[in-house]
Short mmCIF file of C-alpha atoms in Angstrom, two decimals:
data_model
loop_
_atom_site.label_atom_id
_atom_site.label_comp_id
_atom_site.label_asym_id
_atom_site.label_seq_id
_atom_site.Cartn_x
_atom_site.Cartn_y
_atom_site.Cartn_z
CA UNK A 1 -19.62 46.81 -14.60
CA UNK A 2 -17.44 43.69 -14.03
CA UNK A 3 -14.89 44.02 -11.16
CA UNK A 4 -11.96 43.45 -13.65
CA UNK A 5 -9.68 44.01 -10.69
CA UNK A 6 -10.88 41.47 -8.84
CA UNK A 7 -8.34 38.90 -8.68
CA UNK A 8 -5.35 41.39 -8.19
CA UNK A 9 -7.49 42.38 -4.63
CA UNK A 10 -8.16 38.69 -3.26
CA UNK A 11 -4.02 38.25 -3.66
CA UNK A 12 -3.20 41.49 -1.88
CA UNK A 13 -6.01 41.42 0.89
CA UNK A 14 -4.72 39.26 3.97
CA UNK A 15 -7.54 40.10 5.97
CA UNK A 16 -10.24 37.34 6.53
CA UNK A 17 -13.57 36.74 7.45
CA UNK A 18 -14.47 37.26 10.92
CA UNK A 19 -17.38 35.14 10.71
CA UNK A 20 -15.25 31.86 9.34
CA UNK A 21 -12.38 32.81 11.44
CA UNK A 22 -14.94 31.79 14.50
CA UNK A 23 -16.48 28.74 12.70
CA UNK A 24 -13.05 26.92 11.59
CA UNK A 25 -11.32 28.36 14.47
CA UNK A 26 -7.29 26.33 14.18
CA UNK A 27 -6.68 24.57 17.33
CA UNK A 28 -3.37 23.88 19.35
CA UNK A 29 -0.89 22.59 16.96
CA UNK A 30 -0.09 19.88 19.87
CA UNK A 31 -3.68 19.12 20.46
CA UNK A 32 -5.26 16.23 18.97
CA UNK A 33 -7.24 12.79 18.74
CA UNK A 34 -7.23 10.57 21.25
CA UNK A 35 -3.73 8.28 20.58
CA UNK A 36 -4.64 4.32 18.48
CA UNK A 37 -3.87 1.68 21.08
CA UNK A 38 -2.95 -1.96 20.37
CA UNK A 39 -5.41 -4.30 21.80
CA UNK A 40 -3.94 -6.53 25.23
CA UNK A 41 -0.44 -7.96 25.00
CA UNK A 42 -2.23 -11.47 25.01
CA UNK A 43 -4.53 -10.81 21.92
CA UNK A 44 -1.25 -9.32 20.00
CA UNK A 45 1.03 -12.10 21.17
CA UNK A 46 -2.05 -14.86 19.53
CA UNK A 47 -2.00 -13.59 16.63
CA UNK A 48 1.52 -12.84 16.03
CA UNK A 49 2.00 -16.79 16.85
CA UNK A 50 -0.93 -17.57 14.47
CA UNK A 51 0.65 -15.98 11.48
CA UNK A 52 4.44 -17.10 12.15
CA UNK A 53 5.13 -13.36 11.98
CA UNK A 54 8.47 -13.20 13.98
CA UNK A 55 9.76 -15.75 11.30
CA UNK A 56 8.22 -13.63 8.30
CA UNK A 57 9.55 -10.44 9.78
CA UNK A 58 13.25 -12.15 9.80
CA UNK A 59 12.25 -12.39 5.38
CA UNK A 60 11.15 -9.07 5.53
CA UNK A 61 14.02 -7.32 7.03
CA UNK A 62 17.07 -9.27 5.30
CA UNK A 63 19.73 -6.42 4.20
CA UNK A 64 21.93 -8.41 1.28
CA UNK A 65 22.06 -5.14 -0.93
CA UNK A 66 22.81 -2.26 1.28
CA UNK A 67 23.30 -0.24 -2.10
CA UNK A 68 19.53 -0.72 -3.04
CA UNK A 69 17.63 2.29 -1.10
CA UNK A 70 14.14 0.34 -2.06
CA UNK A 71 15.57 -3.21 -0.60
CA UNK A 72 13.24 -2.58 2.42
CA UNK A 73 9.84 -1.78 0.91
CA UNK A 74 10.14 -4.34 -2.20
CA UNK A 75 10.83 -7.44 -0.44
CA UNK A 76 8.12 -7.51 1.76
CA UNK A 77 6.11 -6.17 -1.31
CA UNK A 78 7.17 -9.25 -3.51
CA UNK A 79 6.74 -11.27 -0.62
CA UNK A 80 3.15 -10.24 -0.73
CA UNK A 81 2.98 -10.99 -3.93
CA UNK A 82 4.01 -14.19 -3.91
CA UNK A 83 1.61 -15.43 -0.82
CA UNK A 84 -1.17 -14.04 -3.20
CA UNK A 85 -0.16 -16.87 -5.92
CA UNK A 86 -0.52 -19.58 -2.92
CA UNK A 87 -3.42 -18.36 -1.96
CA UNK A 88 -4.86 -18.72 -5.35
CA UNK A 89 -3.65 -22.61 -5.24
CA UNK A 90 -5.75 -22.59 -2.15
CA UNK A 91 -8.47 -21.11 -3.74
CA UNK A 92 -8.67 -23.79 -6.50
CA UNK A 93 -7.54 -26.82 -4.30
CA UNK A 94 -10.46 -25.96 -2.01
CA UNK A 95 -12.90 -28.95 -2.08
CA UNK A 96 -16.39 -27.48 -0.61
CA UNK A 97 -18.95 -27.52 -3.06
CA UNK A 98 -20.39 -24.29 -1.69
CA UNK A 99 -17.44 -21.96 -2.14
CA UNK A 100 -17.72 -19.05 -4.60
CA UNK A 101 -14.87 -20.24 -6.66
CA UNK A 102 -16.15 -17.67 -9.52
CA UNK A 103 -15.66 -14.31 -7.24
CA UNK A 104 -12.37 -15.63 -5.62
CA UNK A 105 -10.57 -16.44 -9.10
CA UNK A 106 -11.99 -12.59 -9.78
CA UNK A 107 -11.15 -11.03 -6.56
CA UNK A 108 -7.39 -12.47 -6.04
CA UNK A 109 -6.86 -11.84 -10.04
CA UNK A 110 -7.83 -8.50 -9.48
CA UNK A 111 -5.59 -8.12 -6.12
CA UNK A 112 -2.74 -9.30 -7.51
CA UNK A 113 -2.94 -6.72 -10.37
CA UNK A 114 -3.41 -4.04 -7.57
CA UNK A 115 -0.44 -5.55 -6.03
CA UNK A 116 2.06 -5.39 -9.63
CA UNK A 117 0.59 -2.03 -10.29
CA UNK A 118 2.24 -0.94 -6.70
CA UNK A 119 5.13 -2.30 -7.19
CA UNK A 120 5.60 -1.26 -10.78
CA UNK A 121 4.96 2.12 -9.27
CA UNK A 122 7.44 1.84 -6.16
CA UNK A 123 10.22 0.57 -9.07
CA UNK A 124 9.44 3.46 -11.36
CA UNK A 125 9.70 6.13 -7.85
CA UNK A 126 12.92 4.65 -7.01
CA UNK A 127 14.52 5.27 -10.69
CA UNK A 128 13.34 9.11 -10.70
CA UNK A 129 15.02 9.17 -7.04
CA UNK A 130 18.32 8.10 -8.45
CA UNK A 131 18.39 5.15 -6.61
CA UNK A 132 18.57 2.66 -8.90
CA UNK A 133 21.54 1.49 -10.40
CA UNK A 134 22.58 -1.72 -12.26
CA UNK A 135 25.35 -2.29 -9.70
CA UNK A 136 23.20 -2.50 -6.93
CA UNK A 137 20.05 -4.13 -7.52
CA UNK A 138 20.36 -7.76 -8.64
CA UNK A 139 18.73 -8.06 -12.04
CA UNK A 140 20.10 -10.50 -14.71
CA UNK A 141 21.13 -9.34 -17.99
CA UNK A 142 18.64 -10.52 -21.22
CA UNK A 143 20.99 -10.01 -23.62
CA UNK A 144 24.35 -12.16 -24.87
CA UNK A 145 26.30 -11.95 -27.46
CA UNK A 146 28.65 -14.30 -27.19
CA UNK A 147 27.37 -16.97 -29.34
CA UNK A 148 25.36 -19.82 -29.14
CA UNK A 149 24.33 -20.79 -25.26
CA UNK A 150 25.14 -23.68 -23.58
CA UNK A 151 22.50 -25.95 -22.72
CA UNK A 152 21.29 -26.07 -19.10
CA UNK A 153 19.36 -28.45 -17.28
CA UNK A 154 17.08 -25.04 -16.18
CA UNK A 155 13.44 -25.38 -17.84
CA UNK A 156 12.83 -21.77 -17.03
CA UNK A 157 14.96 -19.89 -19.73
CA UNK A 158 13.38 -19.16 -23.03
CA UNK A 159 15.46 -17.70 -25.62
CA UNK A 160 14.64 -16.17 -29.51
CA UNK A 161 16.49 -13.38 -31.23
CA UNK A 162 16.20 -9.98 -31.42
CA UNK A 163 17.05 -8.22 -35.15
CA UNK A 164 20.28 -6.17 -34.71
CA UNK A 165 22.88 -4.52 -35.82
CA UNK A 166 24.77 -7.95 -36.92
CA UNK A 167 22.98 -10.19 -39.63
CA UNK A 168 21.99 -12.83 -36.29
CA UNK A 169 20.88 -10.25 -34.60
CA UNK A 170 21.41 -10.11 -30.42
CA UNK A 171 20.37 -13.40 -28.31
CA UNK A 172 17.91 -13.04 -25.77
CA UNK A 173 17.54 -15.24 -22.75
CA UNK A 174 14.27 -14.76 -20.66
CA UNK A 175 14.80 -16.17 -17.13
CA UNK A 176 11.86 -17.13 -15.44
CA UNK A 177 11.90 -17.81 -11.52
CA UNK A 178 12.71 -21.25 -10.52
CA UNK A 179 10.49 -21.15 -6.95
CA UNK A 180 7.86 -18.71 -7.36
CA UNK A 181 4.55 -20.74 -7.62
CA UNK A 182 3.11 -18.44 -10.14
CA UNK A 183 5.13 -20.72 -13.54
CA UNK A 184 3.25 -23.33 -11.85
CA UNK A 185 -0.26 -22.00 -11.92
CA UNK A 186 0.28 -21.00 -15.25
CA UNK A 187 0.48 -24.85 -16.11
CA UNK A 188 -2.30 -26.08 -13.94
CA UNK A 189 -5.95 -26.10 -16.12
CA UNK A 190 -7.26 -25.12 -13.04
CA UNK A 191 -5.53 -21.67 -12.58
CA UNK A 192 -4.02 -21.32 -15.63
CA UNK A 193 -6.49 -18.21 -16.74
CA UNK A 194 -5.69 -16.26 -14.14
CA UNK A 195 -2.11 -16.86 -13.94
CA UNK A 196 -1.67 -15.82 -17.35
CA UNK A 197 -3.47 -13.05 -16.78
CA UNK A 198 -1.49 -11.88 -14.09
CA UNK A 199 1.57 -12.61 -15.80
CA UNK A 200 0.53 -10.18 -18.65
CA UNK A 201 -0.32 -7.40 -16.45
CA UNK A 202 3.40 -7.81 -14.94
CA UNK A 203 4.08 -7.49 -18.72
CA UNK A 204 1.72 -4.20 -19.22
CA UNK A 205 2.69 -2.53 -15.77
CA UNK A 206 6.89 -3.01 -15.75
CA UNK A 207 6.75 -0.82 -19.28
CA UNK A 208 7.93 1.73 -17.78
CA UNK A 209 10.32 0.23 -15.13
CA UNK A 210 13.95 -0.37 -16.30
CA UNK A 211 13.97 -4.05 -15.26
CA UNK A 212 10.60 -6.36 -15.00
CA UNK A 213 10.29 -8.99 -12.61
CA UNK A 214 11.30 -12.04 -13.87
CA UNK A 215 7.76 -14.20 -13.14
CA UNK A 216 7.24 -15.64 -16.78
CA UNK A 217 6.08 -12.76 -18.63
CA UNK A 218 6.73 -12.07 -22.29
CA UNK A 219 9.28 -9.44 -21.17
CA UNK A 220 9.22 -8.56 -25.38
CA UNK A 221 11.05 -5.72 -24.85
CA UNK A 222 13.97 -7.28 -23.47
CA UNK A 223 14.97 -5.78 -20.36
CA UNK A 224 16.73 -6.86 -17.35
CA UNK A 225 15.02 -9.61 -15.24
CA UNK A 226 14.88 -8.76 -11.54
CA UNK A 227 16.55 -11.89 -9.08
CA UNK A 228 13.32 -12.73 -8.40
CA UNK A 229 14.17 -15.67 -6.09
CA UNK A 230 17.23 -13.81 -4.37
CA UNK A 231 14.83 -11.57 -3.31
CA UNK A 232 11.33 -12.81 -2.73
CA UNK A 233 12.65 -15.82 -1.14
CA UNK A 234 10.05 -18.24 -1.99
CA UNK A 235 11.15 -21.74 -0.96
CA UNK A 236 12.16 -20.15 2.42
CA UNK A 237 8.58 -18.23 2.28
CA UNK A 238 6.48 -20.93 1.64
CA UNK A 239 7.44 -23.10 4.43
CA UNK A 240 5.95 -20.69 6.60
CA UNK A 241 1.89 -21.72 4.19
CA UNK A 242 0.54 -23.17 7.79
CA UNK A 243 0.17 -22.30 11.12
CA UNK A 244 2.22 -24.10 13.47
CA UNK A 245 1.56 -25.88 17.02
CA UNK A 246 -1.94 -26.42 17.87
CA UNK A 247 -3.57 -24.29 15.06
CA UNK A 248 -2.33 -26.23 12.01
CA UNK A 249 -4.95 -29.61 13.13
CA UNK A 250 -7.80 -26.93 12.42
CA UNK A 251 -10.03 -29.19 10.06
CA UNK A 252 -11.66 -25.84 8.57
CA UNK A 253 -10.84 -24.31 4.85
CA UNK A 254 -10.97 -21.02 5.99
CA UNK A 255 -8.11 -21.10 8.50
CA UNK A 256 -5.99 -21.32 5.30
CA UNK A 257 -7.99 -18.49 3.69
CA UNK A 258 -7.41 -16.41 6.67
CA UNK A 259 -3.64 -17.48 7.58
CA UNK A 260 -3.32 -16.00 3.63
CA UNK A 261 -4.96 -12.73 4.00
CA UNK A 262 -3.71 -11.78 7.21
CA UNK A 263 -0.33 -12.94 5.77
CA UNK A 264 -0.71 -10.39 3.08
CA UNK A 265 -1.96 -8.21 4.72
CA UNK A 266 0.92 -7.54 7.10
CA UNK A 267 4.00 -7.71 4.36
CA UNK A 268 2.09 -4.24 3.38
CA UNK A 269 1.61 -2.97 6.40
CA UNK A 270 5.58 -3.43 7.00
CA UNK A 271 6.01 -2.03 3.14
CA UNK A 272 4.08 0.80 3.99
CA UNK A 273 6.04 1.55 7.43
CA UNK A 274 9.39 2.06 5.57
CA UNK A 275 7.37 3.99 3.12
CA UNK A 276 6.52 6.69 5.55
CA UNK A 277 10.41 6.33 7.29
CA UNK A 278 11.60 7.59 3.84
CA UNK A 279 9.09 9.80 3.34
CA UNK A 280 10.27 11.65 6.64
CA UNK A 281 13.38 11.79 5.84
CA UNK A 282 12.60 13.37 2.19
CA UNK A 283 10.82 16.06 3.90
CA UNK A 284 13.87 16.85 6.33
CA UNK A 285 15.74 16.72 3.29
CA UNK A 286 13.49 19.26 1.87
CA UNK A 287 13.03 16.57 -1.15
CA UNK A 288 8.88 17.57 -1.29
CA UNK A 289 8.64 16.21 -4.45
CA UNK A 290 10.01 12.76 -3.71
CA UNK A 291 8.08 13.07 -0.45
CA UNK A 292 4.75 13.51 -2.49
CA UNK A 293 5.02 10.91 -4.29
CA UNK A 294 5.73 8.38 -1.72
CA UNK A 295 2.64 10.16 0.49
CA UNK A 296 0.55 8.74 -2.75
CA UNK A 297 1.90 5.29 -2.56
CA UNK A 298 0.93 5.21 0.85
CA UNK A 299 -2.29 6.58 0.13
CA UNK A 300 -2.46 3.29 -2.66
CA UNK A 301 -1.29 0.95 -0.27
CA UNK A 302 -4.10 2.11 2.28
CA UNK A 303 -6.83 1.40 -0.30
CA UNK A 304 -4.87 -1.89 -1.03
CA UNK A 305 -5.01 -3.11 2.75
CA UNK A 306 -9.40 -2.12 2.15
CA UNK A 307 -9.45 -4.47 -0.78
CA UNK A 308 -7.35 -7.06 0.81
CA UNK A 309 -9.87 -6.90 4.33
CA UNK A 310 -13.11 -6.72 1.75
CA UNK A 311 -11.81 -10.57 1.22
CA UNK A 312 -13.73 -11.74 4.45
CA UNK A 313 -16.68 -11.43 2.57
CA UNK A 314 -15.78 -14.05 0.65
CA UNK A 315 -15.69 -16.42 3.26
CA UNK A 316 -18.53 -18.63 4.32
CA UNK A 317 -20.35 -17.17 7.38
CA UNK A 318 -20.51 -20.76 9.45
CA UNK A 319 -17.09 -21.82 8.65
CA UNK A 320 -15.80 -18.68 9.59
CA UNK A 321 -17.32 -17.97 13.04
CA UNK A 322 -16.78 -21.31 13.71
CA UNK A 323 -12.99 -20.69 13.25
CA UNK A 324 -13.04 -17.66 14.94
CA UNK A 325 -14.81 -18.03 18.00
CA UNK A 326 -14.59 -21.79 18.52
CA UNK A 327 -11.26 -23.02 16.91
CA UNK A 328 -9.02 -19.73 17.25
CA UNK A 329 -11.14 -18.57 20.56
CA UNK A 330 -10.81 -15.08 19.47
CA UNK A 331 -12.58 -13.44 22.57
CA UNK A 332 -14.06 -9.90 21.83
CA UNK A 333 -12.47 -7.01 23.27
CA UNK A 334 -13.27 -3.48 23.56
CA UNK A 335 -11.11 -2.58 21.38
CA UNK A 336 -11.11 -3.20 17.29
CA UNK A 337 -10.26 -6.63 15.67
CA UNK A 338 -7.66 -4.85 13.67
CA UNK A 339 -5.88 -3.37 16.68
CA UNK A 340 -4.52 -6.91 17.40
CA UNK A 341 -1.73 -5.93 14.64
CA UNK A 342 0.97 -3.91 15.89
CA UNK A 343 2.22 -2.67 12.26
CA UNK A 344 -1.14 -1.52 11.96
CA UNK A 345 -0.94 0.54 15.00
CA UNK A 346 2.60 1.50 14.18
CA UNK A 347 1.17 2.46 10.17
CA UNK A 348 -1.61 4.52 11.95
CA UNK A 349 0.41 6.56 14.43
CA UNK A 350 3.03 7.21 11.80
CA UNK A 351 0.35 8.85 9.58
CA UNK A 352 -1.40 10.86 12.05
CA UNK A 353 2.11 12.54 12.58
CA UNK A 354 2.17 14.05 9.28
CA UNK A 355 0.54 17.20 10.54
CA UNK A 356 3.46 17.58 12.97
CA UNK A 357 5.38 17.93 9.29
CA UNK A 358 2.79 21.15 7.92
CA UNK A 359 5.37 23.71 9.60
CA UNK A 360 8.44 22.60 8.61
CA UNK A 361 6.81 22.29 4.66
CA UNK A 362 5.34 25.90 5.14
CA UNK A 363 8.50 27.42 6.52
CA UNK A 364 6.84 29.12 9.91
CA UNK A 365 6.73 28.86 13.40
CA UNK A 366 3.89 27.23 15.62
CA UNK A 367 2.03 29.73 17.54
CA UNK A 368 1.27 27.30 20.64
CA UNK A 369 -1.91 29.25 20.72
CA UNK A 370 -3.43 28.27 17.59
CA UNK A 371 -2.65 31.46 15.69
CA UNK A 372 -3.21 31.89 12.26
CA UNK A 373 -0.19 31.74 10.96
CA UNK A 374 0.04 28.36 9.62
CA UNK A 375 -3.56 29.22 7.73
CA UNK A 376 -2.24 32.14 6.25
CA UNK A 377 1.17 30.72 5.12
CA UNK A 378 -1.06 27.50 3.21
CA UNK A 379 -2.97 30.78 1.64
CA UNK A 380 -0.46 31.90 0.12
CA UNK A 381 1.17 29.08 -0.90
CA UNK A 382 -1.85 28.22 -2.58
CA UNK A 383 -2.18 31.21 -4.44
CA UNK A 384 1.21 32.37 -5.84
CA UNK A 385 1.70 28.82 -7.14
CA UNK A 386 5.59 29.57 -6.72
CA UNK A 387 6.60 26.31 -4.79
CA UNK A 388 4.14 23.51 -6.46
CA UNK A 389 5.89 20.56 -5.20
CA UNK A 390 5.03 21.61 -1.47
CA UNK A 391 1.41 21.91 -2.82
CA UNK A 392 2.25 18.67 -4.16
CA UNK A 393 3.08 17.48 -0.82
CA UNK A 394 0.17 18.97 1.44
CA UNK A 395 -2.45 17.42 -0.96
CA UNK A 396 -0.89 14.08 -0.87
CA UNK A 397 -0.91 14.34 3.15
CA UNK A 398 -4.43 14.93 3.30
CA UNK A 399 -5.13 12.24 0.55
CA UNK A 400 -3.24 10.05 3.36
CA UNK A 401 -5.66 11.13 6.08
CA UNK A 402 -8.70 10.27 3.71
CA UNK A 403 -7.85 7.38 2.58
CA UNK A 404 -6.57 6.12 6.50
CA UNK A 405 -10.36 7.17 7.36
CA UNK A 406 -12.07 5.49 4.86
CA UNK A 407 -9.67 2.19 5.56
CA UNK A 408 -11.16 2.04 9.41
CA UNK A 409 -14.84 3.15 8.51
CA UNK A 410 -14.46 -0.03 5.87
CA UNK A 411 -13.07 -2.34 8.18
CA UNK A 412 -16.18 -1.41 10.18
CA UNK A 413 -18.59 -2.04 8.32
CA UNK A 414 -16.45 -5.97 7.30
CA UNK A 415 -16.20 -6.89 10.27
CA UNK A 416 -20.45 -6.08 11.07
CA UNK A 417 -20.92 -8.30 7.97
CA UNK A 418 -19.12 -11.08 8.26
CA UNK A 419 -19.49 -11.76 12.31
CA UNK A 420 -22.04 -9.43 13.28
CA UNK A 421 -22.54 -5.76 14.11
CA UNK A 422 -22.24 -6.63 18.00
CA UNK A 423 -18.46 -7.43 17.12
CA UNK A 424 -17.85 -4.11 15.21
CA UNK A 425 -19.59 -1.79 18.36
CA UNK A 426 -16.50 -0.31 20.23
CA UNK A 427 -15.10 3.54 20.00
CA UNK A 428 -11.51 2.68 18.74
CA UNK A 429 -12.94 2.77 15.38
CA UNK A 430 -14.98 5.67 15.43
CA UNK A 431 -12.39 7.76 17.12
CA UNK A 432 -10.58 7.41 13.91
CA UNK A 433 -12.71 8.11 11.02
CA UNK A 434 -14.93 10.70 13.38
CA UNK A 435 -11.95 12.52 14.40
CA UNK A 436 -11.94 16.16 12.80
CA UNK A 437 -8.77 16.51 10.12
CA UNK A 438 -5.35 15.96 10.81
CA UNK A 439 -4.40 19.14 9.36
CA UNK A 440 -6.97 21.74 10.33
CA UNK A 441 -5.26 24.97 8.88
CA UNK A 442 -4.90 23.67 5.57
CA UNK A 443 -8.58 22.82 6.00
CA UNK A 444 -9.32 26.57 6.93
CA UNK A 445 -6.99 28.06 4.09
CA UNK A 446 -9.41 26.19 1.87
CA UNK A 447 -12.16 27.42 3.66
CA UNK A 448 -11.39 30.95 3.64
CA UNK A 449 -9.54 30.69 -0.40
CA UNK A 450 -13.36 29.47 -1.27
CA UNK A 451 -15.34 31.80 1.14
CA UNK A 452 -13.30 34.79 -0.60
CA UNK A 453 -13.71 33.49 -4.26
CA UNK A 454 -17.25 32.86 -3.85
CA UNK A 455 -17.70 36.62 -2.35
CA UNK A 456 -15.84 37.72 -5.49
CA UNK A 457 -17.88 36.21 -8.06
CA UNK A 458 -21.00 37.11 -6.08
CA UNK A 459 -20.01 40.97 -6.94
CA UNK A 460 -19.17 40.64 -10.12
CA UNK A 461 -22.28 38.80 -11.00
CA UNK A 462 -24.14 41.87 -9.22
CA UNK A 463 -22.22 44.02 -11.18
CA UNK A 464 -23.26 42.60 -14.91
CA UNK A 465 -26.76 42.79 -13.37
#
């Protein structure tokens, strides 16, 4: 007969398998990996210079609405944004005959859609958070009903009526940004596919944001425009488009394609860093909900920074070595290419100490020498299903850890193809993505959940037999 009682004895039974309990034996809660270091002061200190970034972090970390709790991870976000629509005018200005102009218009089209659907989704977290308000993020108002408009010597309003309640109906007044270069793409024949394109997936992806962005999409339902150029800053972002001092004579297309990625790359690397700040403070907070959904943002903005390093591919093999170890003189160190960014370091290091966050979540105490508790509290959280927004959480953490892993073992495997797998040899890499998990007693809780449920259908199917 079936074991009908089954279930009822896997929730009561805390005892465990002995033979498991030795193969996914927990460790130390304070052991660990081996810490990510930065690569020497002099390789940081190059390319910090190369990329401006003291003067972009000043953009970045401007405070003008201290009422806006997402003011820290949307600017450098938009910012991103908008050195992704000058890098597609470099794309299309470039004049070699042998660049894949095809698979860049495709690649940035697509990254910029990655880019809108993160920010769409950082908009949206921030309204279910309670932090937005109208007050105190600076969007302007669609709607006026106080007759006709005066003209304005501004080419970037549009206006048409809505039908209302009154026989005119209410007047609508699209604002468009004034610096943003992506109006302008939209009017080159050049670009103009793929700025249209990107305008309409603003369009599709703000739907559910209570303000859109303001770029020079239809905006047909009318809502609130976000300051675009209050925030993003263009005018004061774009003078930054070159490399100063001695690496703006570089007579090579791809220091412009690299200055770009590397540009966007680090405004989400920052984005991501104030992520994780307020996802710590959501789990002090004991906001696990909030906290989970930031830990998947994170997780998105990881895959992001993969597509966004996949973009050396792209790049001509000659030109680019050329630039790299002749023009630049980027000398190879022991340590990783990527380690030469410190907000990279910083992003790592910030999401390896999740795991220090499992206890707190779970509501126990570390046993210093690697008991079981933490195992057995994940258990049966996992099974009573009573608290699903810390389930929420853990699952999100490890989502981080996979997707962290995945980032390094891809920027591998980039850097191997585009300069050679001597370059990519080195064990600050594989420390990383061949480090065991981050959080090994949710690991075993799995283990043992599935060890035990795979035991229990293994008698019952005895049993019909």
């Amino acid at each position: 007969m079936v074991d009908f009682d089954c279930k009822s004895k896997l929730v009561s039974s805390p005892k465990l398998p002995q033979k498991l309990r030795l193969l996914v034996q927990t460790p130390p809660f304070r052991g660990g990996a081996a810490d990510v270091e930065t690569a020497s002061d002099s390789a940081c200190s190059a390319y910090e210079q190369y990329l401006r970034l003291p003067e972009l972090r000043q953009l970045w970390t401007v405070r003008e609405f201290p009422d806006w709790r997402s003011e820290p991870i949307l600017r450098p976000a938009l910012q991103a944004l908008e050195i992704t629509f000058r890098f597609v005018s470099t794309v299309f200005s470039d004049p070699r005959s042998y660049a894949n102009r095809r698979e860049w218009s495709r690649r940035l089209e697509s990254l910029a859609a990655s880019q809108i659907e993160l920010i769409a989704a950082l908009i949206e977290d921030d309204e279910d958070d309670g932090g937005w308000r109208a007050a105190s993020v600076p969007v302007e108002d669609v709607l006026s009903r106080e007759g006709p408009l005066a003209r304005t010597s501004s080419s970037s309003l549009e206006v048409w009526r809505l039908p209302g309640e009154s026989r005119d109906g209410a007047t609508v007044v699209s604002h468009t940004s004034e610096e943003s270069l992506l109006p302008r793409l939209s009017t080159w024949r050049k670009s103009e596919g793929v700025a249209q394109n990107i305008m309409y997936t603003v369009e599709c992806q703000m739907k559910r944001c209570p303000y859109t962005l303001g770029l020079g999409e239809p905006n047909l339902t009318a809502k609130p425009s976000l300051n675009y150029d209050l925030i993003c800053k263009p005018s004061e972002l774009h003078t930054l488009k070159r490399p100063k001092s001695r690496y703006s004579k570089i007579e090579n297309h791809e220091n412009l394609t690299m200055y770009s990625v590397c540009q966007i790359l680090e405004s989400w690397i920052h984005a991501a860093v104030e992520l994780l700040k307020r996802v710590g403070e959501n789990i002090e907070s004991k906001s696990f909900s909030v906290a989970a959904s930031g830990c998947y943002l994170v997780q998105r903005i990881w895959k992001l920074l993969e597509d966004i390093e996949d973009l050396h591919l792209l790049m001509d093999p000659d030109d680019l070595l050329r630039l790299m170890k002749s023009q630049l003189s980027v000398k190879s160190e022991a340590t990783a290419f990527c380690f030469r960014s410190r907000g990279l370091v910083e992003m790592t290091k910030m999401c390896r100490d999740l795991k220090h966050r499992v206890p707190h979540i779970l509501g126990v105490e570390v046993d210093p020498s690697g008991g079981p508790g933490l195992q057995e509290a994940a258990m049966k959280l996992y099974r009573e299903k009573r608290e699903p927004e810390k389930v929420h959480l853990l699952q999100s953490m490890q989502a981080v850890e996979s997707a962290m892993k995945v980032f390094f073992y891809a920027n591998m495997q980039v850097v191997a193809a585009a300069m050679g797998s001597l370059e990519s040899s080195g064990e600050s890499l594989s420390q990383i993505f061949l480090e065991p998990s981050h959080f090994p007693s949710l690991d075993a809780a799995k283990t043992f959940l599935g060890e035990q449920l795979s035991s229990c259908g293994g008698r019952s199917t005895s049993s019909r037999n």
